Coordinates of C-alpha atoms and ligand atoms in Angstrom, one line a residue:
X1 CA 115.3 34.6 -8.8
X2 CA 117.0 31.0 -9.5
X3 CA 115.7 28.6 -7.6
X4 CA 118.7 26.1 -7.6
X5 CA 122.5 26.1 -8.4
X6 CA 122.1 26.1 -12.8
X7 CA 125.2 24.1 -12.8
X8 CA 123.8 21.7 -10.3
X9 CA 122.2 19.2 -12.4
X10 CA 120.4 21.1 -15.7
X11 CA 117.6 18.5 -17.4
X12 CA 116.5 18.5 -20.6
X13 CA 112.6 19.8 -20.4
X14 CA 109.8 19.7 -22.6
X15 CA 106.6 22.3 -21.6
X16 CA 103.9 21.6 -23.3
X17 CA 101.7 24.8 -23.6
X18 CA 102.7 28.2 -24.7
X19 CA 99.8 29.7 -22.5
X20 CA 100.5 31.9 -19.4
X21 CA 101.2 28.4 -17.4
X22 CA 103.1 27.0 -19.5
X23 CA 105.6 30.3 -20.5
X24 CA 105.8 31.1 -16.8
X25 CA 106.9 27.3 -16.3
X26 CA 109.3 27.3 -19.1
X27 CA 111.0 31.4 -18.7
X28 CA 111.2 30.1 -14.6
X29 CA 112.7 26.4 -15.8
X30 CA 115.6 28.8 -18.1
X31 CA 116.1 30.8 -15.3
X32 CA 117.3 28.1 -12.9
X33 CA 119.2 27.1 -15.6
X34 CA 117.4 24.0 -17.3
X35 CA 117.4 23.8 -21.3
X36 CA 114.1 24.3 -22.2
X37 CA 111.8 23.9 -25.1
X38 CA 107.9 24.7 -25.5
X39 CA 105.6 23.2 -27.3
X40 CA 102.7 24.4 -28.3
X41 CA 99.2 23.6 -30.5
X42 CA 98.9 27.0 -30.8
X43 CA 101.5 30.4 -31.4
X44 CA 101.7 32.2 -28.1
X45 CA 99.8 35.3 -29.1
X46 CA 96.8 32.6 -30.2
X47 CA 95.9 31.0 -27.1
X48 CA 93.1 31.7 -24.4
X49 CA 96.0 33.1 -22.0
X50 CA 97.0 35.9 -24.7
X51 CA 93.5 37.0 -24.8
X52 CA 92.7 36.9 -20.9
X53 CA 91.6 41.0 -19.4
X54 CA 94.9 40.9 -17.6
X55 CA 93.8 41.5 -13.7
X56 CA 95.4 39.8 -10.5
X57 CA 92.4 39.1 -8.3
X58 CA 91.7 36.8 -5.4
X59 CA 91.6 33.9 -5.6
X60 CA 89.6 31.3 -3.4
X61 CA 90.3 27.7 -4.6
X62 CA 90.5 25.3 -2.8
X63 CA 92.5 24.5 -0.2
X64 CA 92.9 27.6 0.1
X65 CA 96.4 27.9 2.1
X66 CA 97.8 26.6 -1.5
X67 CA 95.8 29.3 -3.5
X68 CA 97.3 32.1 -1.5
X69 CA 100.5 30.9 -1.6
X70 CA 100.2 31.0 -5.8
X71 CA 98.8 34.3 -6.0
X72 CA 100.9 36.1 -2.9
X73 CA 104.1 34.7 -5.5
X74 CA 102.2 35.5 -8.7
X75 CA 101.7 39.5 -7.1
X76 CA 105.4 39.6 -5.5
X77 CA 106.6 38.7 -9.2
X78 CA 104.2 41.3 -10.9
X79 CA 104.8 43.9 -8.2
X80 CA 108.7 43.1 -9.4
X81 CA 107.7 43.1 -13.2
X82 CA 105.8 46.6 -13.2
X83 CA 109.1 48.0 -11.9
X84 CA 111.1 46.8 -15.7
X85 CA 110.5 48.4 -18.6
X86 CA 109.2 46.5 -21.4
X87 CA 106.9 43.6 -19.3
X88 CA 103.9 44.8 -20.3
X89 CA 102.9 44.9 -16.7
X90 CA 102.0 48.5 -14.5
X91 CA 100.3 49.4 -11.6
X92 CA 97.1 51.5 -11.6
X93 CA 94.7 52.9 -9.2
X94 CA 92.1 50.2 -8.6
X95 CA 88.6 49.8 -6.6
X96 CA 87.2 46.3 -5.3
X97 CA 83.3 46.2 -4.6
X98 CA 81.2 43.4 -4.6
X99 CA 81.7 40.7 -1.9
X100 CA 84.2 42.4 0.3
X101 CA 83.9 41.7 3.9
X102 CA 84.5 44.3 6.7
X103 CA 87.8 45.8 7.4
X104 CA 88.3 43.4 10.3
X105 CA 87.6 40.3 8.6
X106 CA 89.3 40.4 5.3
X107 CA 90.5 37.9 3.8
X108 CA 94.6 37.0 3.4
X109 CA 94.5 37.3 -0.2
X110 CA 93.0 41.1 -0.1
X111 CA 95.4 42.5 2.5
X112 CA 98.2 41.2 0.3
X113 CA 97.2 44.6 -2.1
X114 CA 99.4 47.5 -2.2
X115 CA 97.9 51.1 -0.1
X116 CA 94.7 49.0 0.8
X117 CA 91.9 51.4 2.2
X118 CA 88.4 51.4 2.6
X119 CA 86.6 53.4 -0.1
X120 CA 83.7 56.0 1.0
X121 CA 80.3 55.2 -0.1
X122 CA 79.7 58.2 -1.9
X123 CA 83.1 57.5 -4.5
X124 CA 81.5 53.7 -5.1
X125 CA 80.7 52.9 -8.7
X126 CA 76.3 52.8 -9.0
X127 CA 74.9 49.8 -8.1
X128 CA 77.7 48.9 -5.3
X129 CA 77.7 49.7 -1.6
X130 CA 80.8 48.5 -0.3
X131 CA 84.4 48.7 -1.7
X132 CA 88.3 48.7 -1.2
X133 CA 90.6 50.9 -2.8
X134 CA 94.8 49.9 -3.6
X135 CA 97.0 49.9 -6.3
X136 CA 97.1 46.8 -8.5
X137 CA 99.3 45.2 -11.2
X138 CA 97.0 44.8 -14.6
X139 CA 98.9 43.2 -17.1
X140 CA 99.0 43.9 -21.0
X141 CA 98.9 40.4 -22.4
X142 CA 99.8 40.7 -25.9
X143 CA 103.0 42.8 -24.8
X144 CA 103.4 40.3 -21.4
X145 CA 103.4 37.3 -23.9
X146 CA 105.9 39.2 -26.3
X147 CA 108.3 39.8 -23.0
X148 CA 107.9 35.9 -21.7
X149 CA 108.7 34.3 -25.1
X150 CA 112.2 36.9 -25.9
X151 CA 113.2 36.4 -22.6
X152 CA 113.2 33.0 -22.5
X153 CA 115.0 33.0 -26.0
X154 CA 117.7 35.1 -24.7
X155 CA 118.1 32.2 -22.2
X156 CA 118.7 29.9 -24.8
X157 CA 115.0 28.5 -24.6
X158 CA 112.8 27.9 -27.7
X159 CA 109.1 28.3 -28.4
X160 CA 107.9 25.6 -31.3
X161 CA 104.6 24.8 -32.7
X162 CA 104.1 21.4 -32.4
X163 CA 100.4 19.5 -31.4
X164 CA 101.0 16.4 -29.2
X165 CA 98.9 12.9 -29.2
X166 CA 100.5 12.1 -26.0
X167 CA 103.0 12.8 -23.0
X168 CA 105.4 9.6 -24.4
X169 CA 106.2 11.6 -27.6
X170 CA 108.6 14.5 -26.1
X171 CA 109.2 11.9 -23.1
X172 CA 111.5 10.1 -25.5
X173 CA 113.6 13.2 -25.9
X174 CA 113.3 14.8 -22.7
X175 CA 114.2 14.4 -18.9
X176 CA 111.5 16.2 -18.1
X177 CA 108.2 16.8 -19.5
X178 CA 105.8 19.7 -17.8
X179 CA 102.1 19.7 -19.1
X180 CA 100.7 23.2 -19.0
X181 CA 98.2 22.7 -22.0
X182 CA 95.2 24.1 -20.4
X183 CA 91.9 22.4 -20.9
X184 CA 94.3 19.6 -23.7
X185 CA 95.6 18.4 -20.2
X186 CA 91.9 16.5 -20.0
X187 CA 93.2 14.1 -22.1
X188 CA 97.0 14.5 -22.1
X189 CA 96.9 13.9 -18.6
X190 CA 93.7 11.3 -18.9
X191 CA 92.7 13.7 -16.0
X192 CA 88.4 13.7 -16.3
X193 CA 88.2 16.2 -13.2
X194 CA 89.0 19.4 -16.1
X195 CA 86.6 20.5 -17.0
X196 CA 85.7 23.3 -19.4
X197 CA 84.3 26.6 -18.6
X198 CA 83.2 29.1 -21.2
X199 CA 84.3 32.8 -20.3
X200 CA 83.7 35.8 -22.5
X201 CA 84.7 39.4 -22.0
X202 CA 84.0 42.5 -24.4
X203 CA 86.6 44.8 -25.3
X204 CA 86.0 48.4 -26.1
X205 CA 88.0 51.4 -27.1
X206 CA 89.3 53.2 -24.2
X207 CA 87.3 56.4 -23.7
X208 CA 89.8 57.9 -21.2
X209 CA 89.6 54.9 -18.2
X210 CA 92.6 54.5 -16.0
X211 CA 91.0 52.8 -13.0
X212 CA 90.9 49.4 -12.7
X213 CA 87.2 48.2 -11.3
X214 CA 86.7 44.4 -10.1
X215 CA 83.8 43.2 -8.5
X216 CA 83.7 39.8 -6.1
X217 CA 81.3 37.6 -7.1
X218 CA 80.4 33.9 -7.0
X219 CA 78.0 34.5 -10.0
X220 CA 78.0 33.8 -13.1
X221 CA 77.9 37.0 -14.1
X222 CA 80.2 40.3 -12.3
X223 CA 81.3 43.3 -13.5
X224 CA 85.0 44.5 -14.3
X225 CA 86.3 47.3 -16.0
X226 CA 90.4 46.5 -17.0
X227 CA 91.8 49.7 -18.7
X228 CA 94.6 49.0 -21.2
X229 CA 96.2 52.1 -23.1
X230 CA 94.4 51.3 -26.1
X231 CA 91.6 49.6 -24.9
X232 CA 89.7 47.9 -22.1
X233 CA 88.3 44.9 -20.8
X234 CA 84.8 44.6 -19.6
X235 CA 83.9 41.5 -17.9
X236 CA 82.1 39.0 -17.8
X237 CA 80.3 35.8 -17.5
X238 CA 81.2 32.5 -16.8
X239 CA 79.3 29.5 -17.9
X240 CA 80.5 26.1 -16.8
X241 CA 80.6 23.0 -19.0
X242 CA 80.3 24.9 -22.4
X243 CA 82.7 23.7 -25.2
X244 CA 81.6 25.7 -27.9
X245 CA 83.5 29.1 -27.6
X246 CA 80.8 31.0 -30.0
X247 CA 80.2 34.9 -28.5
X248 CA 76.9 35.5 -27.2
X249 CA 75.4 38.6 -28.3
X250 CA 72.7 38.7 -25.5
X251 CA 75.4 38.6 -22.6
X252 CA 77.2 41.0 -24.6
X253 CA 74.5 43.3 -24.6
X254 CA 74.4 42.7 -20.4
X255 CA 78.2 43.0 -19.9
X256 CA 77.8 46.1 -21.8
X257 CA 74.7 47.1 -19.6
X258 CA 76.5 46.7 -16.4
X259 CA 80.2 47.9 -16.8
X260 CA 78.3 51.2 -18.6
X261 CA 76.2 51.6 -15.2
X262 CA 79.5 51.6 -13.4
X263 CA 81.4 53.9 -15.7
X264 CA 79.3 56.1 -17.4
X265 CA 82.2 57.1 -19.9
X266 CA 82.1 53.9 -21.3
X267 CA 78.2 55.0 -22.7
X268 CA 80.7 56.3 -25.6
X269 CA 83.3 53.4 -26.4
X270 CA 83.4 51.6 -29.5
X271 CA 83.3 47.9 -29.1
X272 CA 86.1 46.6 -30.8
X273 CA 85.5 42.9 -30.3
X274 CA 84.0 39.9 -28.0
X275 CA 86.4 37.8 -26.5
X276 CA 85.4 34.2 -25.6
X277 CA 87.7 31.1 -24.0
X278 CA 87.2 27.7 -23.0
X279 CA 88.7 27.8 -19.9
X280 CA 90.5 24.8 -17.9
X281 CA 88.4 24.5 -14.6
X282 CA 89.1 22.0 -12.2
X283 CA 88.9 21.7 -8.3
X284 CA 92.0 22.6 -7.7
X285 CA 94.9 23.6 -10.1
X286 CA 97.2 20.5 -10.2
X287 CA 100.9 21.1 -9.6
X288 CA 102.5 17.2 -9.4
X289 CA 105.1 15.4 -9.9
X290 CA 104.8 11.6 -12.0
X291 CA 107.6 9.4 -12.6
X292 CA 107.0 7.3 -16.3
X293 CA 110.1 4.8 -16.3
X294 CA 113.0 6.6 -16.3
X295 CA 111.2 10.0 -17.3
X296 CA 109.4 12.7 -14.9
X297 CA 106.6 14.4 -15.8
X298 CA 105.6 17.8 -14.1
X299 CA 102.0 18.6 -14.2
X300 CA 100.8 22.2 -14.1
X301 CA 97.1 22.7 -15.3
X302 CA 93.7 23.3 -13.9
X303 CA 94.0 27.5 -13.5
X304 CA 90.3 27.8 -14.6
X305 CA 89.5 31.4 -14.6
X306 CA 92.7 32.9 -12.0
X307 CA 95.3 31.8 -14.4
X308 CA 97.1 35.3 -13.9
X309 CA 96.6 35.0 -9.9
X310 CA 98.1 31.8 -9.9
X311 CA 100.8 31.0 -12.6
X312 CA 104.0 32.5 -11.1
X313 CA 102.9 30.4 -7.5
X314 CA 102.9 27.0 -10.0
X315 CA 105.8 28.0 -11.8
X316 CA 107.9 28.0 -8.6
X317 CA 106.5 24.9 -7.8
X318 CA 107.4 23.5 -11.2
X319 CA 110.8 24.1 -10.6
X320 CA 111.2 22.7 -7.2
X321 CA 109.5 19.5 -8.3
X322 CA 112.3 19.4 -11.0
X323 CA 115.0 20.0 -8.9
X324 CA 114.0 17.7 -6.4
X325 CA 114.3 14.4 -9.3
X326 CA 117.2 12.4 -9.2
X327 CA 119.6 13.5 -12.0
X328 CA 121.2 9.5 -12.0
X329 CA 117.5 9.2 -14.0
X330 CA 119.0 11.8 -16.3
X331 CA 122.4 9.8 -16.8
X332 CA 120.9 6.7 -17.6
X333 CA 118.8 8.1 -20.3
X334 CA 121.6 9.7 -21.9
X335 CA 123.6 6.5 -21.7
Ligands
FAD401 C1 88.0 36.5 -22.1 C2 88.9 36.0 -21.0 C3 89.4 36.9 -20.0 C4 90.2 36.4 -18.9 N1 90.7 37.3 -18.0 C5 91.5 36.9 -17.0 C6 92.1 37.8 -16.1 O1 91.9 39.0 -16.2 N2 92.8 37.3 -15.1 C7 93.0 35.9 -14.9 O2 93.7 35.5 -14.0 N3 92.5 35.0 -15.8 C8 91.7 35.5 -16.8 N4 91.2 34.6 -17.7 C9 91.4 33.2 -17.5 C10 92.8 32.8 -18.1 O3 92.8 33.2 -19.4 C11 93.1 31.3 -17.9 O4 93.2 31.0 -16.5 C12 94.5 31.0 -18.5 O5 94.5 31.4 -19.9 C13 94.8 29.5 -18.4 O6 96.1 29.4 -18.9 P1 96.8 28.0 -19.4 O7 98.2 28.3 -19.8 O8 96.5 27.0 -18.4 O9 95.9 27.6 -20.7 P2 95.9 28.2 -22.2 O10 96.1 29.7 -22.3 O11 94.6 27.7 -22.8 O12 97.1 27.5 -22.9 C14 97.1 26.1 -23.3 C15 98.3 25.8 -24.1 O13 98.4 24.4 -24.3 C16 98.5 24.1 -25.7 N5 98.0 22.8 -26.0 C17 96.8 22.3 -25.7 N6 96.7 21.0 -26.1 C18 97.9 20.7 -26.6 C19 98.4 19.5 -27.3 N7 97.7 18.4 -27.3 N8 99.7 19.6 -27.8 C20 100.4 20.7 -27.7 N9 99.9 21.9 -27.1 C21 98.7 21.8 -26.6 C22 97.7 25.3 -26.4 O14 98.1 25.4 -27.8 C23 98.2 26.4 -25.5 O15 99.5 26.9 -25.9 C24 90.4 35.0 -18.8 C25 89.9 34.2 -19.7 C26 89.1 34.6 -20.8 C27 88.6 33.7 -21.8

């Protein structure tokens, strides 16, 4: 849904990042009418966003009135997606465990799911004695990625590959500038509080799996179990710091070891590959506005691992930051 009149005052914007942030930014930006370009280090089926398991989960950042703002907006919008054909996002039958608090005292962000319910003991996954059952958008990111990028063309928008030194090169051609480059905000935004986070997920052939498990942890290490047609996503450990995105056959093994407790099928999946991403953590995902002379620059990084929960919530917010510039700054450029 536009945000603002198109015809009101359309900039000229820059995103830089072809990840989920920055194509949400830049499909959202088209969509209220802005002419947009992306561009990206990387093609958009080559980032860490095209590789991600594809869930909507809560999410707890800090302050937290912000987060669920981001991921109520980011659910509304894939709630609306699974309805289109072609999105790459649908709905599926889905069970929370881990650390899920009593039916009285659940949190905002879990009573936002879809035919929420408490799930009897006895139909919990081994090794898990509390859960909640709903219906949950998962998304196919490969397909999702493929829907962003022509939709935004149809708009007029255009994805390019193009690596950036700094946020004064597409200033000089742009009104606006958005930064969505994941953890290459660290030093496109001089911003030392990102910080990297290594995650890595094994993906397996899909043994007949249409329910979508996701545990609740603060650990390093949970278990999920993210059916795709084709495949699914078994999840996961988290280790912060790590820059070197190298899978790690040992954890491997233990993702393996857990999602296969959970779901015995799984005892006779092939593993098609180990996926692995440096992810963008910082305290809180930055959505901001900067003036640079006559220029604005929109930042929009720091999703760490809830890029998914949160990216349609910043998007929105990317768009109302533009709108709210003065378009006189605009005018004198051009001149
Ligand atoms: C294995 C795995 C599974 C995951 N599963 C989930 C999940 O199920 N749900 C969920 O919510 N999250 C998940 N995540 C986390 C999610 O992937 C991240 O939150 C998300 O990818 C962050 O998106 P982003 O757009 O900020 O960054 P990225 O996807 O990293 O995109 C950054 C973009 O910026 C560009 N860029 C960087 N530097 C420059 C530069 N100097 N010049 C030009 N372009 C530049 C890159 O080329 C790229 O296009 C997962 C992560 C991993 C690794």
């Amino acid at each position: 849904m536009p945000e603002q009149d198109p015809t009101a005052s359309p900039a000229d914007v820059v995103v830089l990042g072809a990840g989920i942030a920055g194509l949400t930014s830049a499909l959202t930006l088209a969509e209220a009418g802005h002419r947009v370009r992306v561009w990206s280090a990387d093609d958009p089926t080559a980032t860490t966003s095209a590789h991600a398991g594809g869930v909507w989960k809560p999410t707890y950042q800090a302050p937290l009135a912000g987060s669920l703002a981001r991921a109520a907006r980011s659910l509304e919008e894939y709630l609306r997606l699974a309805a289109l054909p072609g999105t790459g996002v649908r709905m599926v039958d889905s069970v929370t465990v881990g650390e899920v608090p009593d039916r009285d005292a659940l949190p905002a962000q879990l009573r936002l799911l879809p035919a929420l319910s408490p799930e009897p003991p006895a139909e919990l996954p081994a090794g898990f004695d509390r859960g909640l059952r709903h219906r949950s958008p998962i998304v196919d990111l490969p397909r999702h990625v493929g829907w962003l990028v022509d939709r935004l063309t149809e708009l007029g928008g255009k994805v390019e590959t193009r690596h950036v030194e700094s946020v004064d090169e597409p200033l000089g051609q742009a009104d606006v500038v958005v930064v969505a480059a994941g953890l290459g905000s660290r030093e496109l935004a001089d911003d030392p509080t990102v910080r990297p986070l290594f995650s890595q997920y094994v993906v397996t052939d899909n043994p007949g799996i249409t329910q979508l498990l996701v545990e609740i942890s603060d650990s390093r290490r949970w278990t999920s179990i993210i059916p795709h047609d084709d495949r699914v996503h078994l999840g996961g450990v988290r280790v912060p710091g790590r820059t070197d995105a190298t899978p790690d056959r040992e954890e491997a093994r233990e993702i393996l070891h857990r999602c296969r407790e959970a779901e015995p099928r799984l005892r006779d999946a092939r593993v098609l590959r180990i996926d692995t991403g440096i992810l963008p953590s910082r305290p809180t995902t930055r959505v901001e506005a900067e003036h640079r002379g006559d220029g604005l620059v929109v930042h929009n990084y720091g999703h760490g691992g809830s890029g998914l929960s949160l990216c349609w919530g910043t998007a929105h917010e990317v768009v109302r930051l533009v709108a709210e510039r003065d378009p006189a700054a605009d005018r004198s450029r051009a001149r």
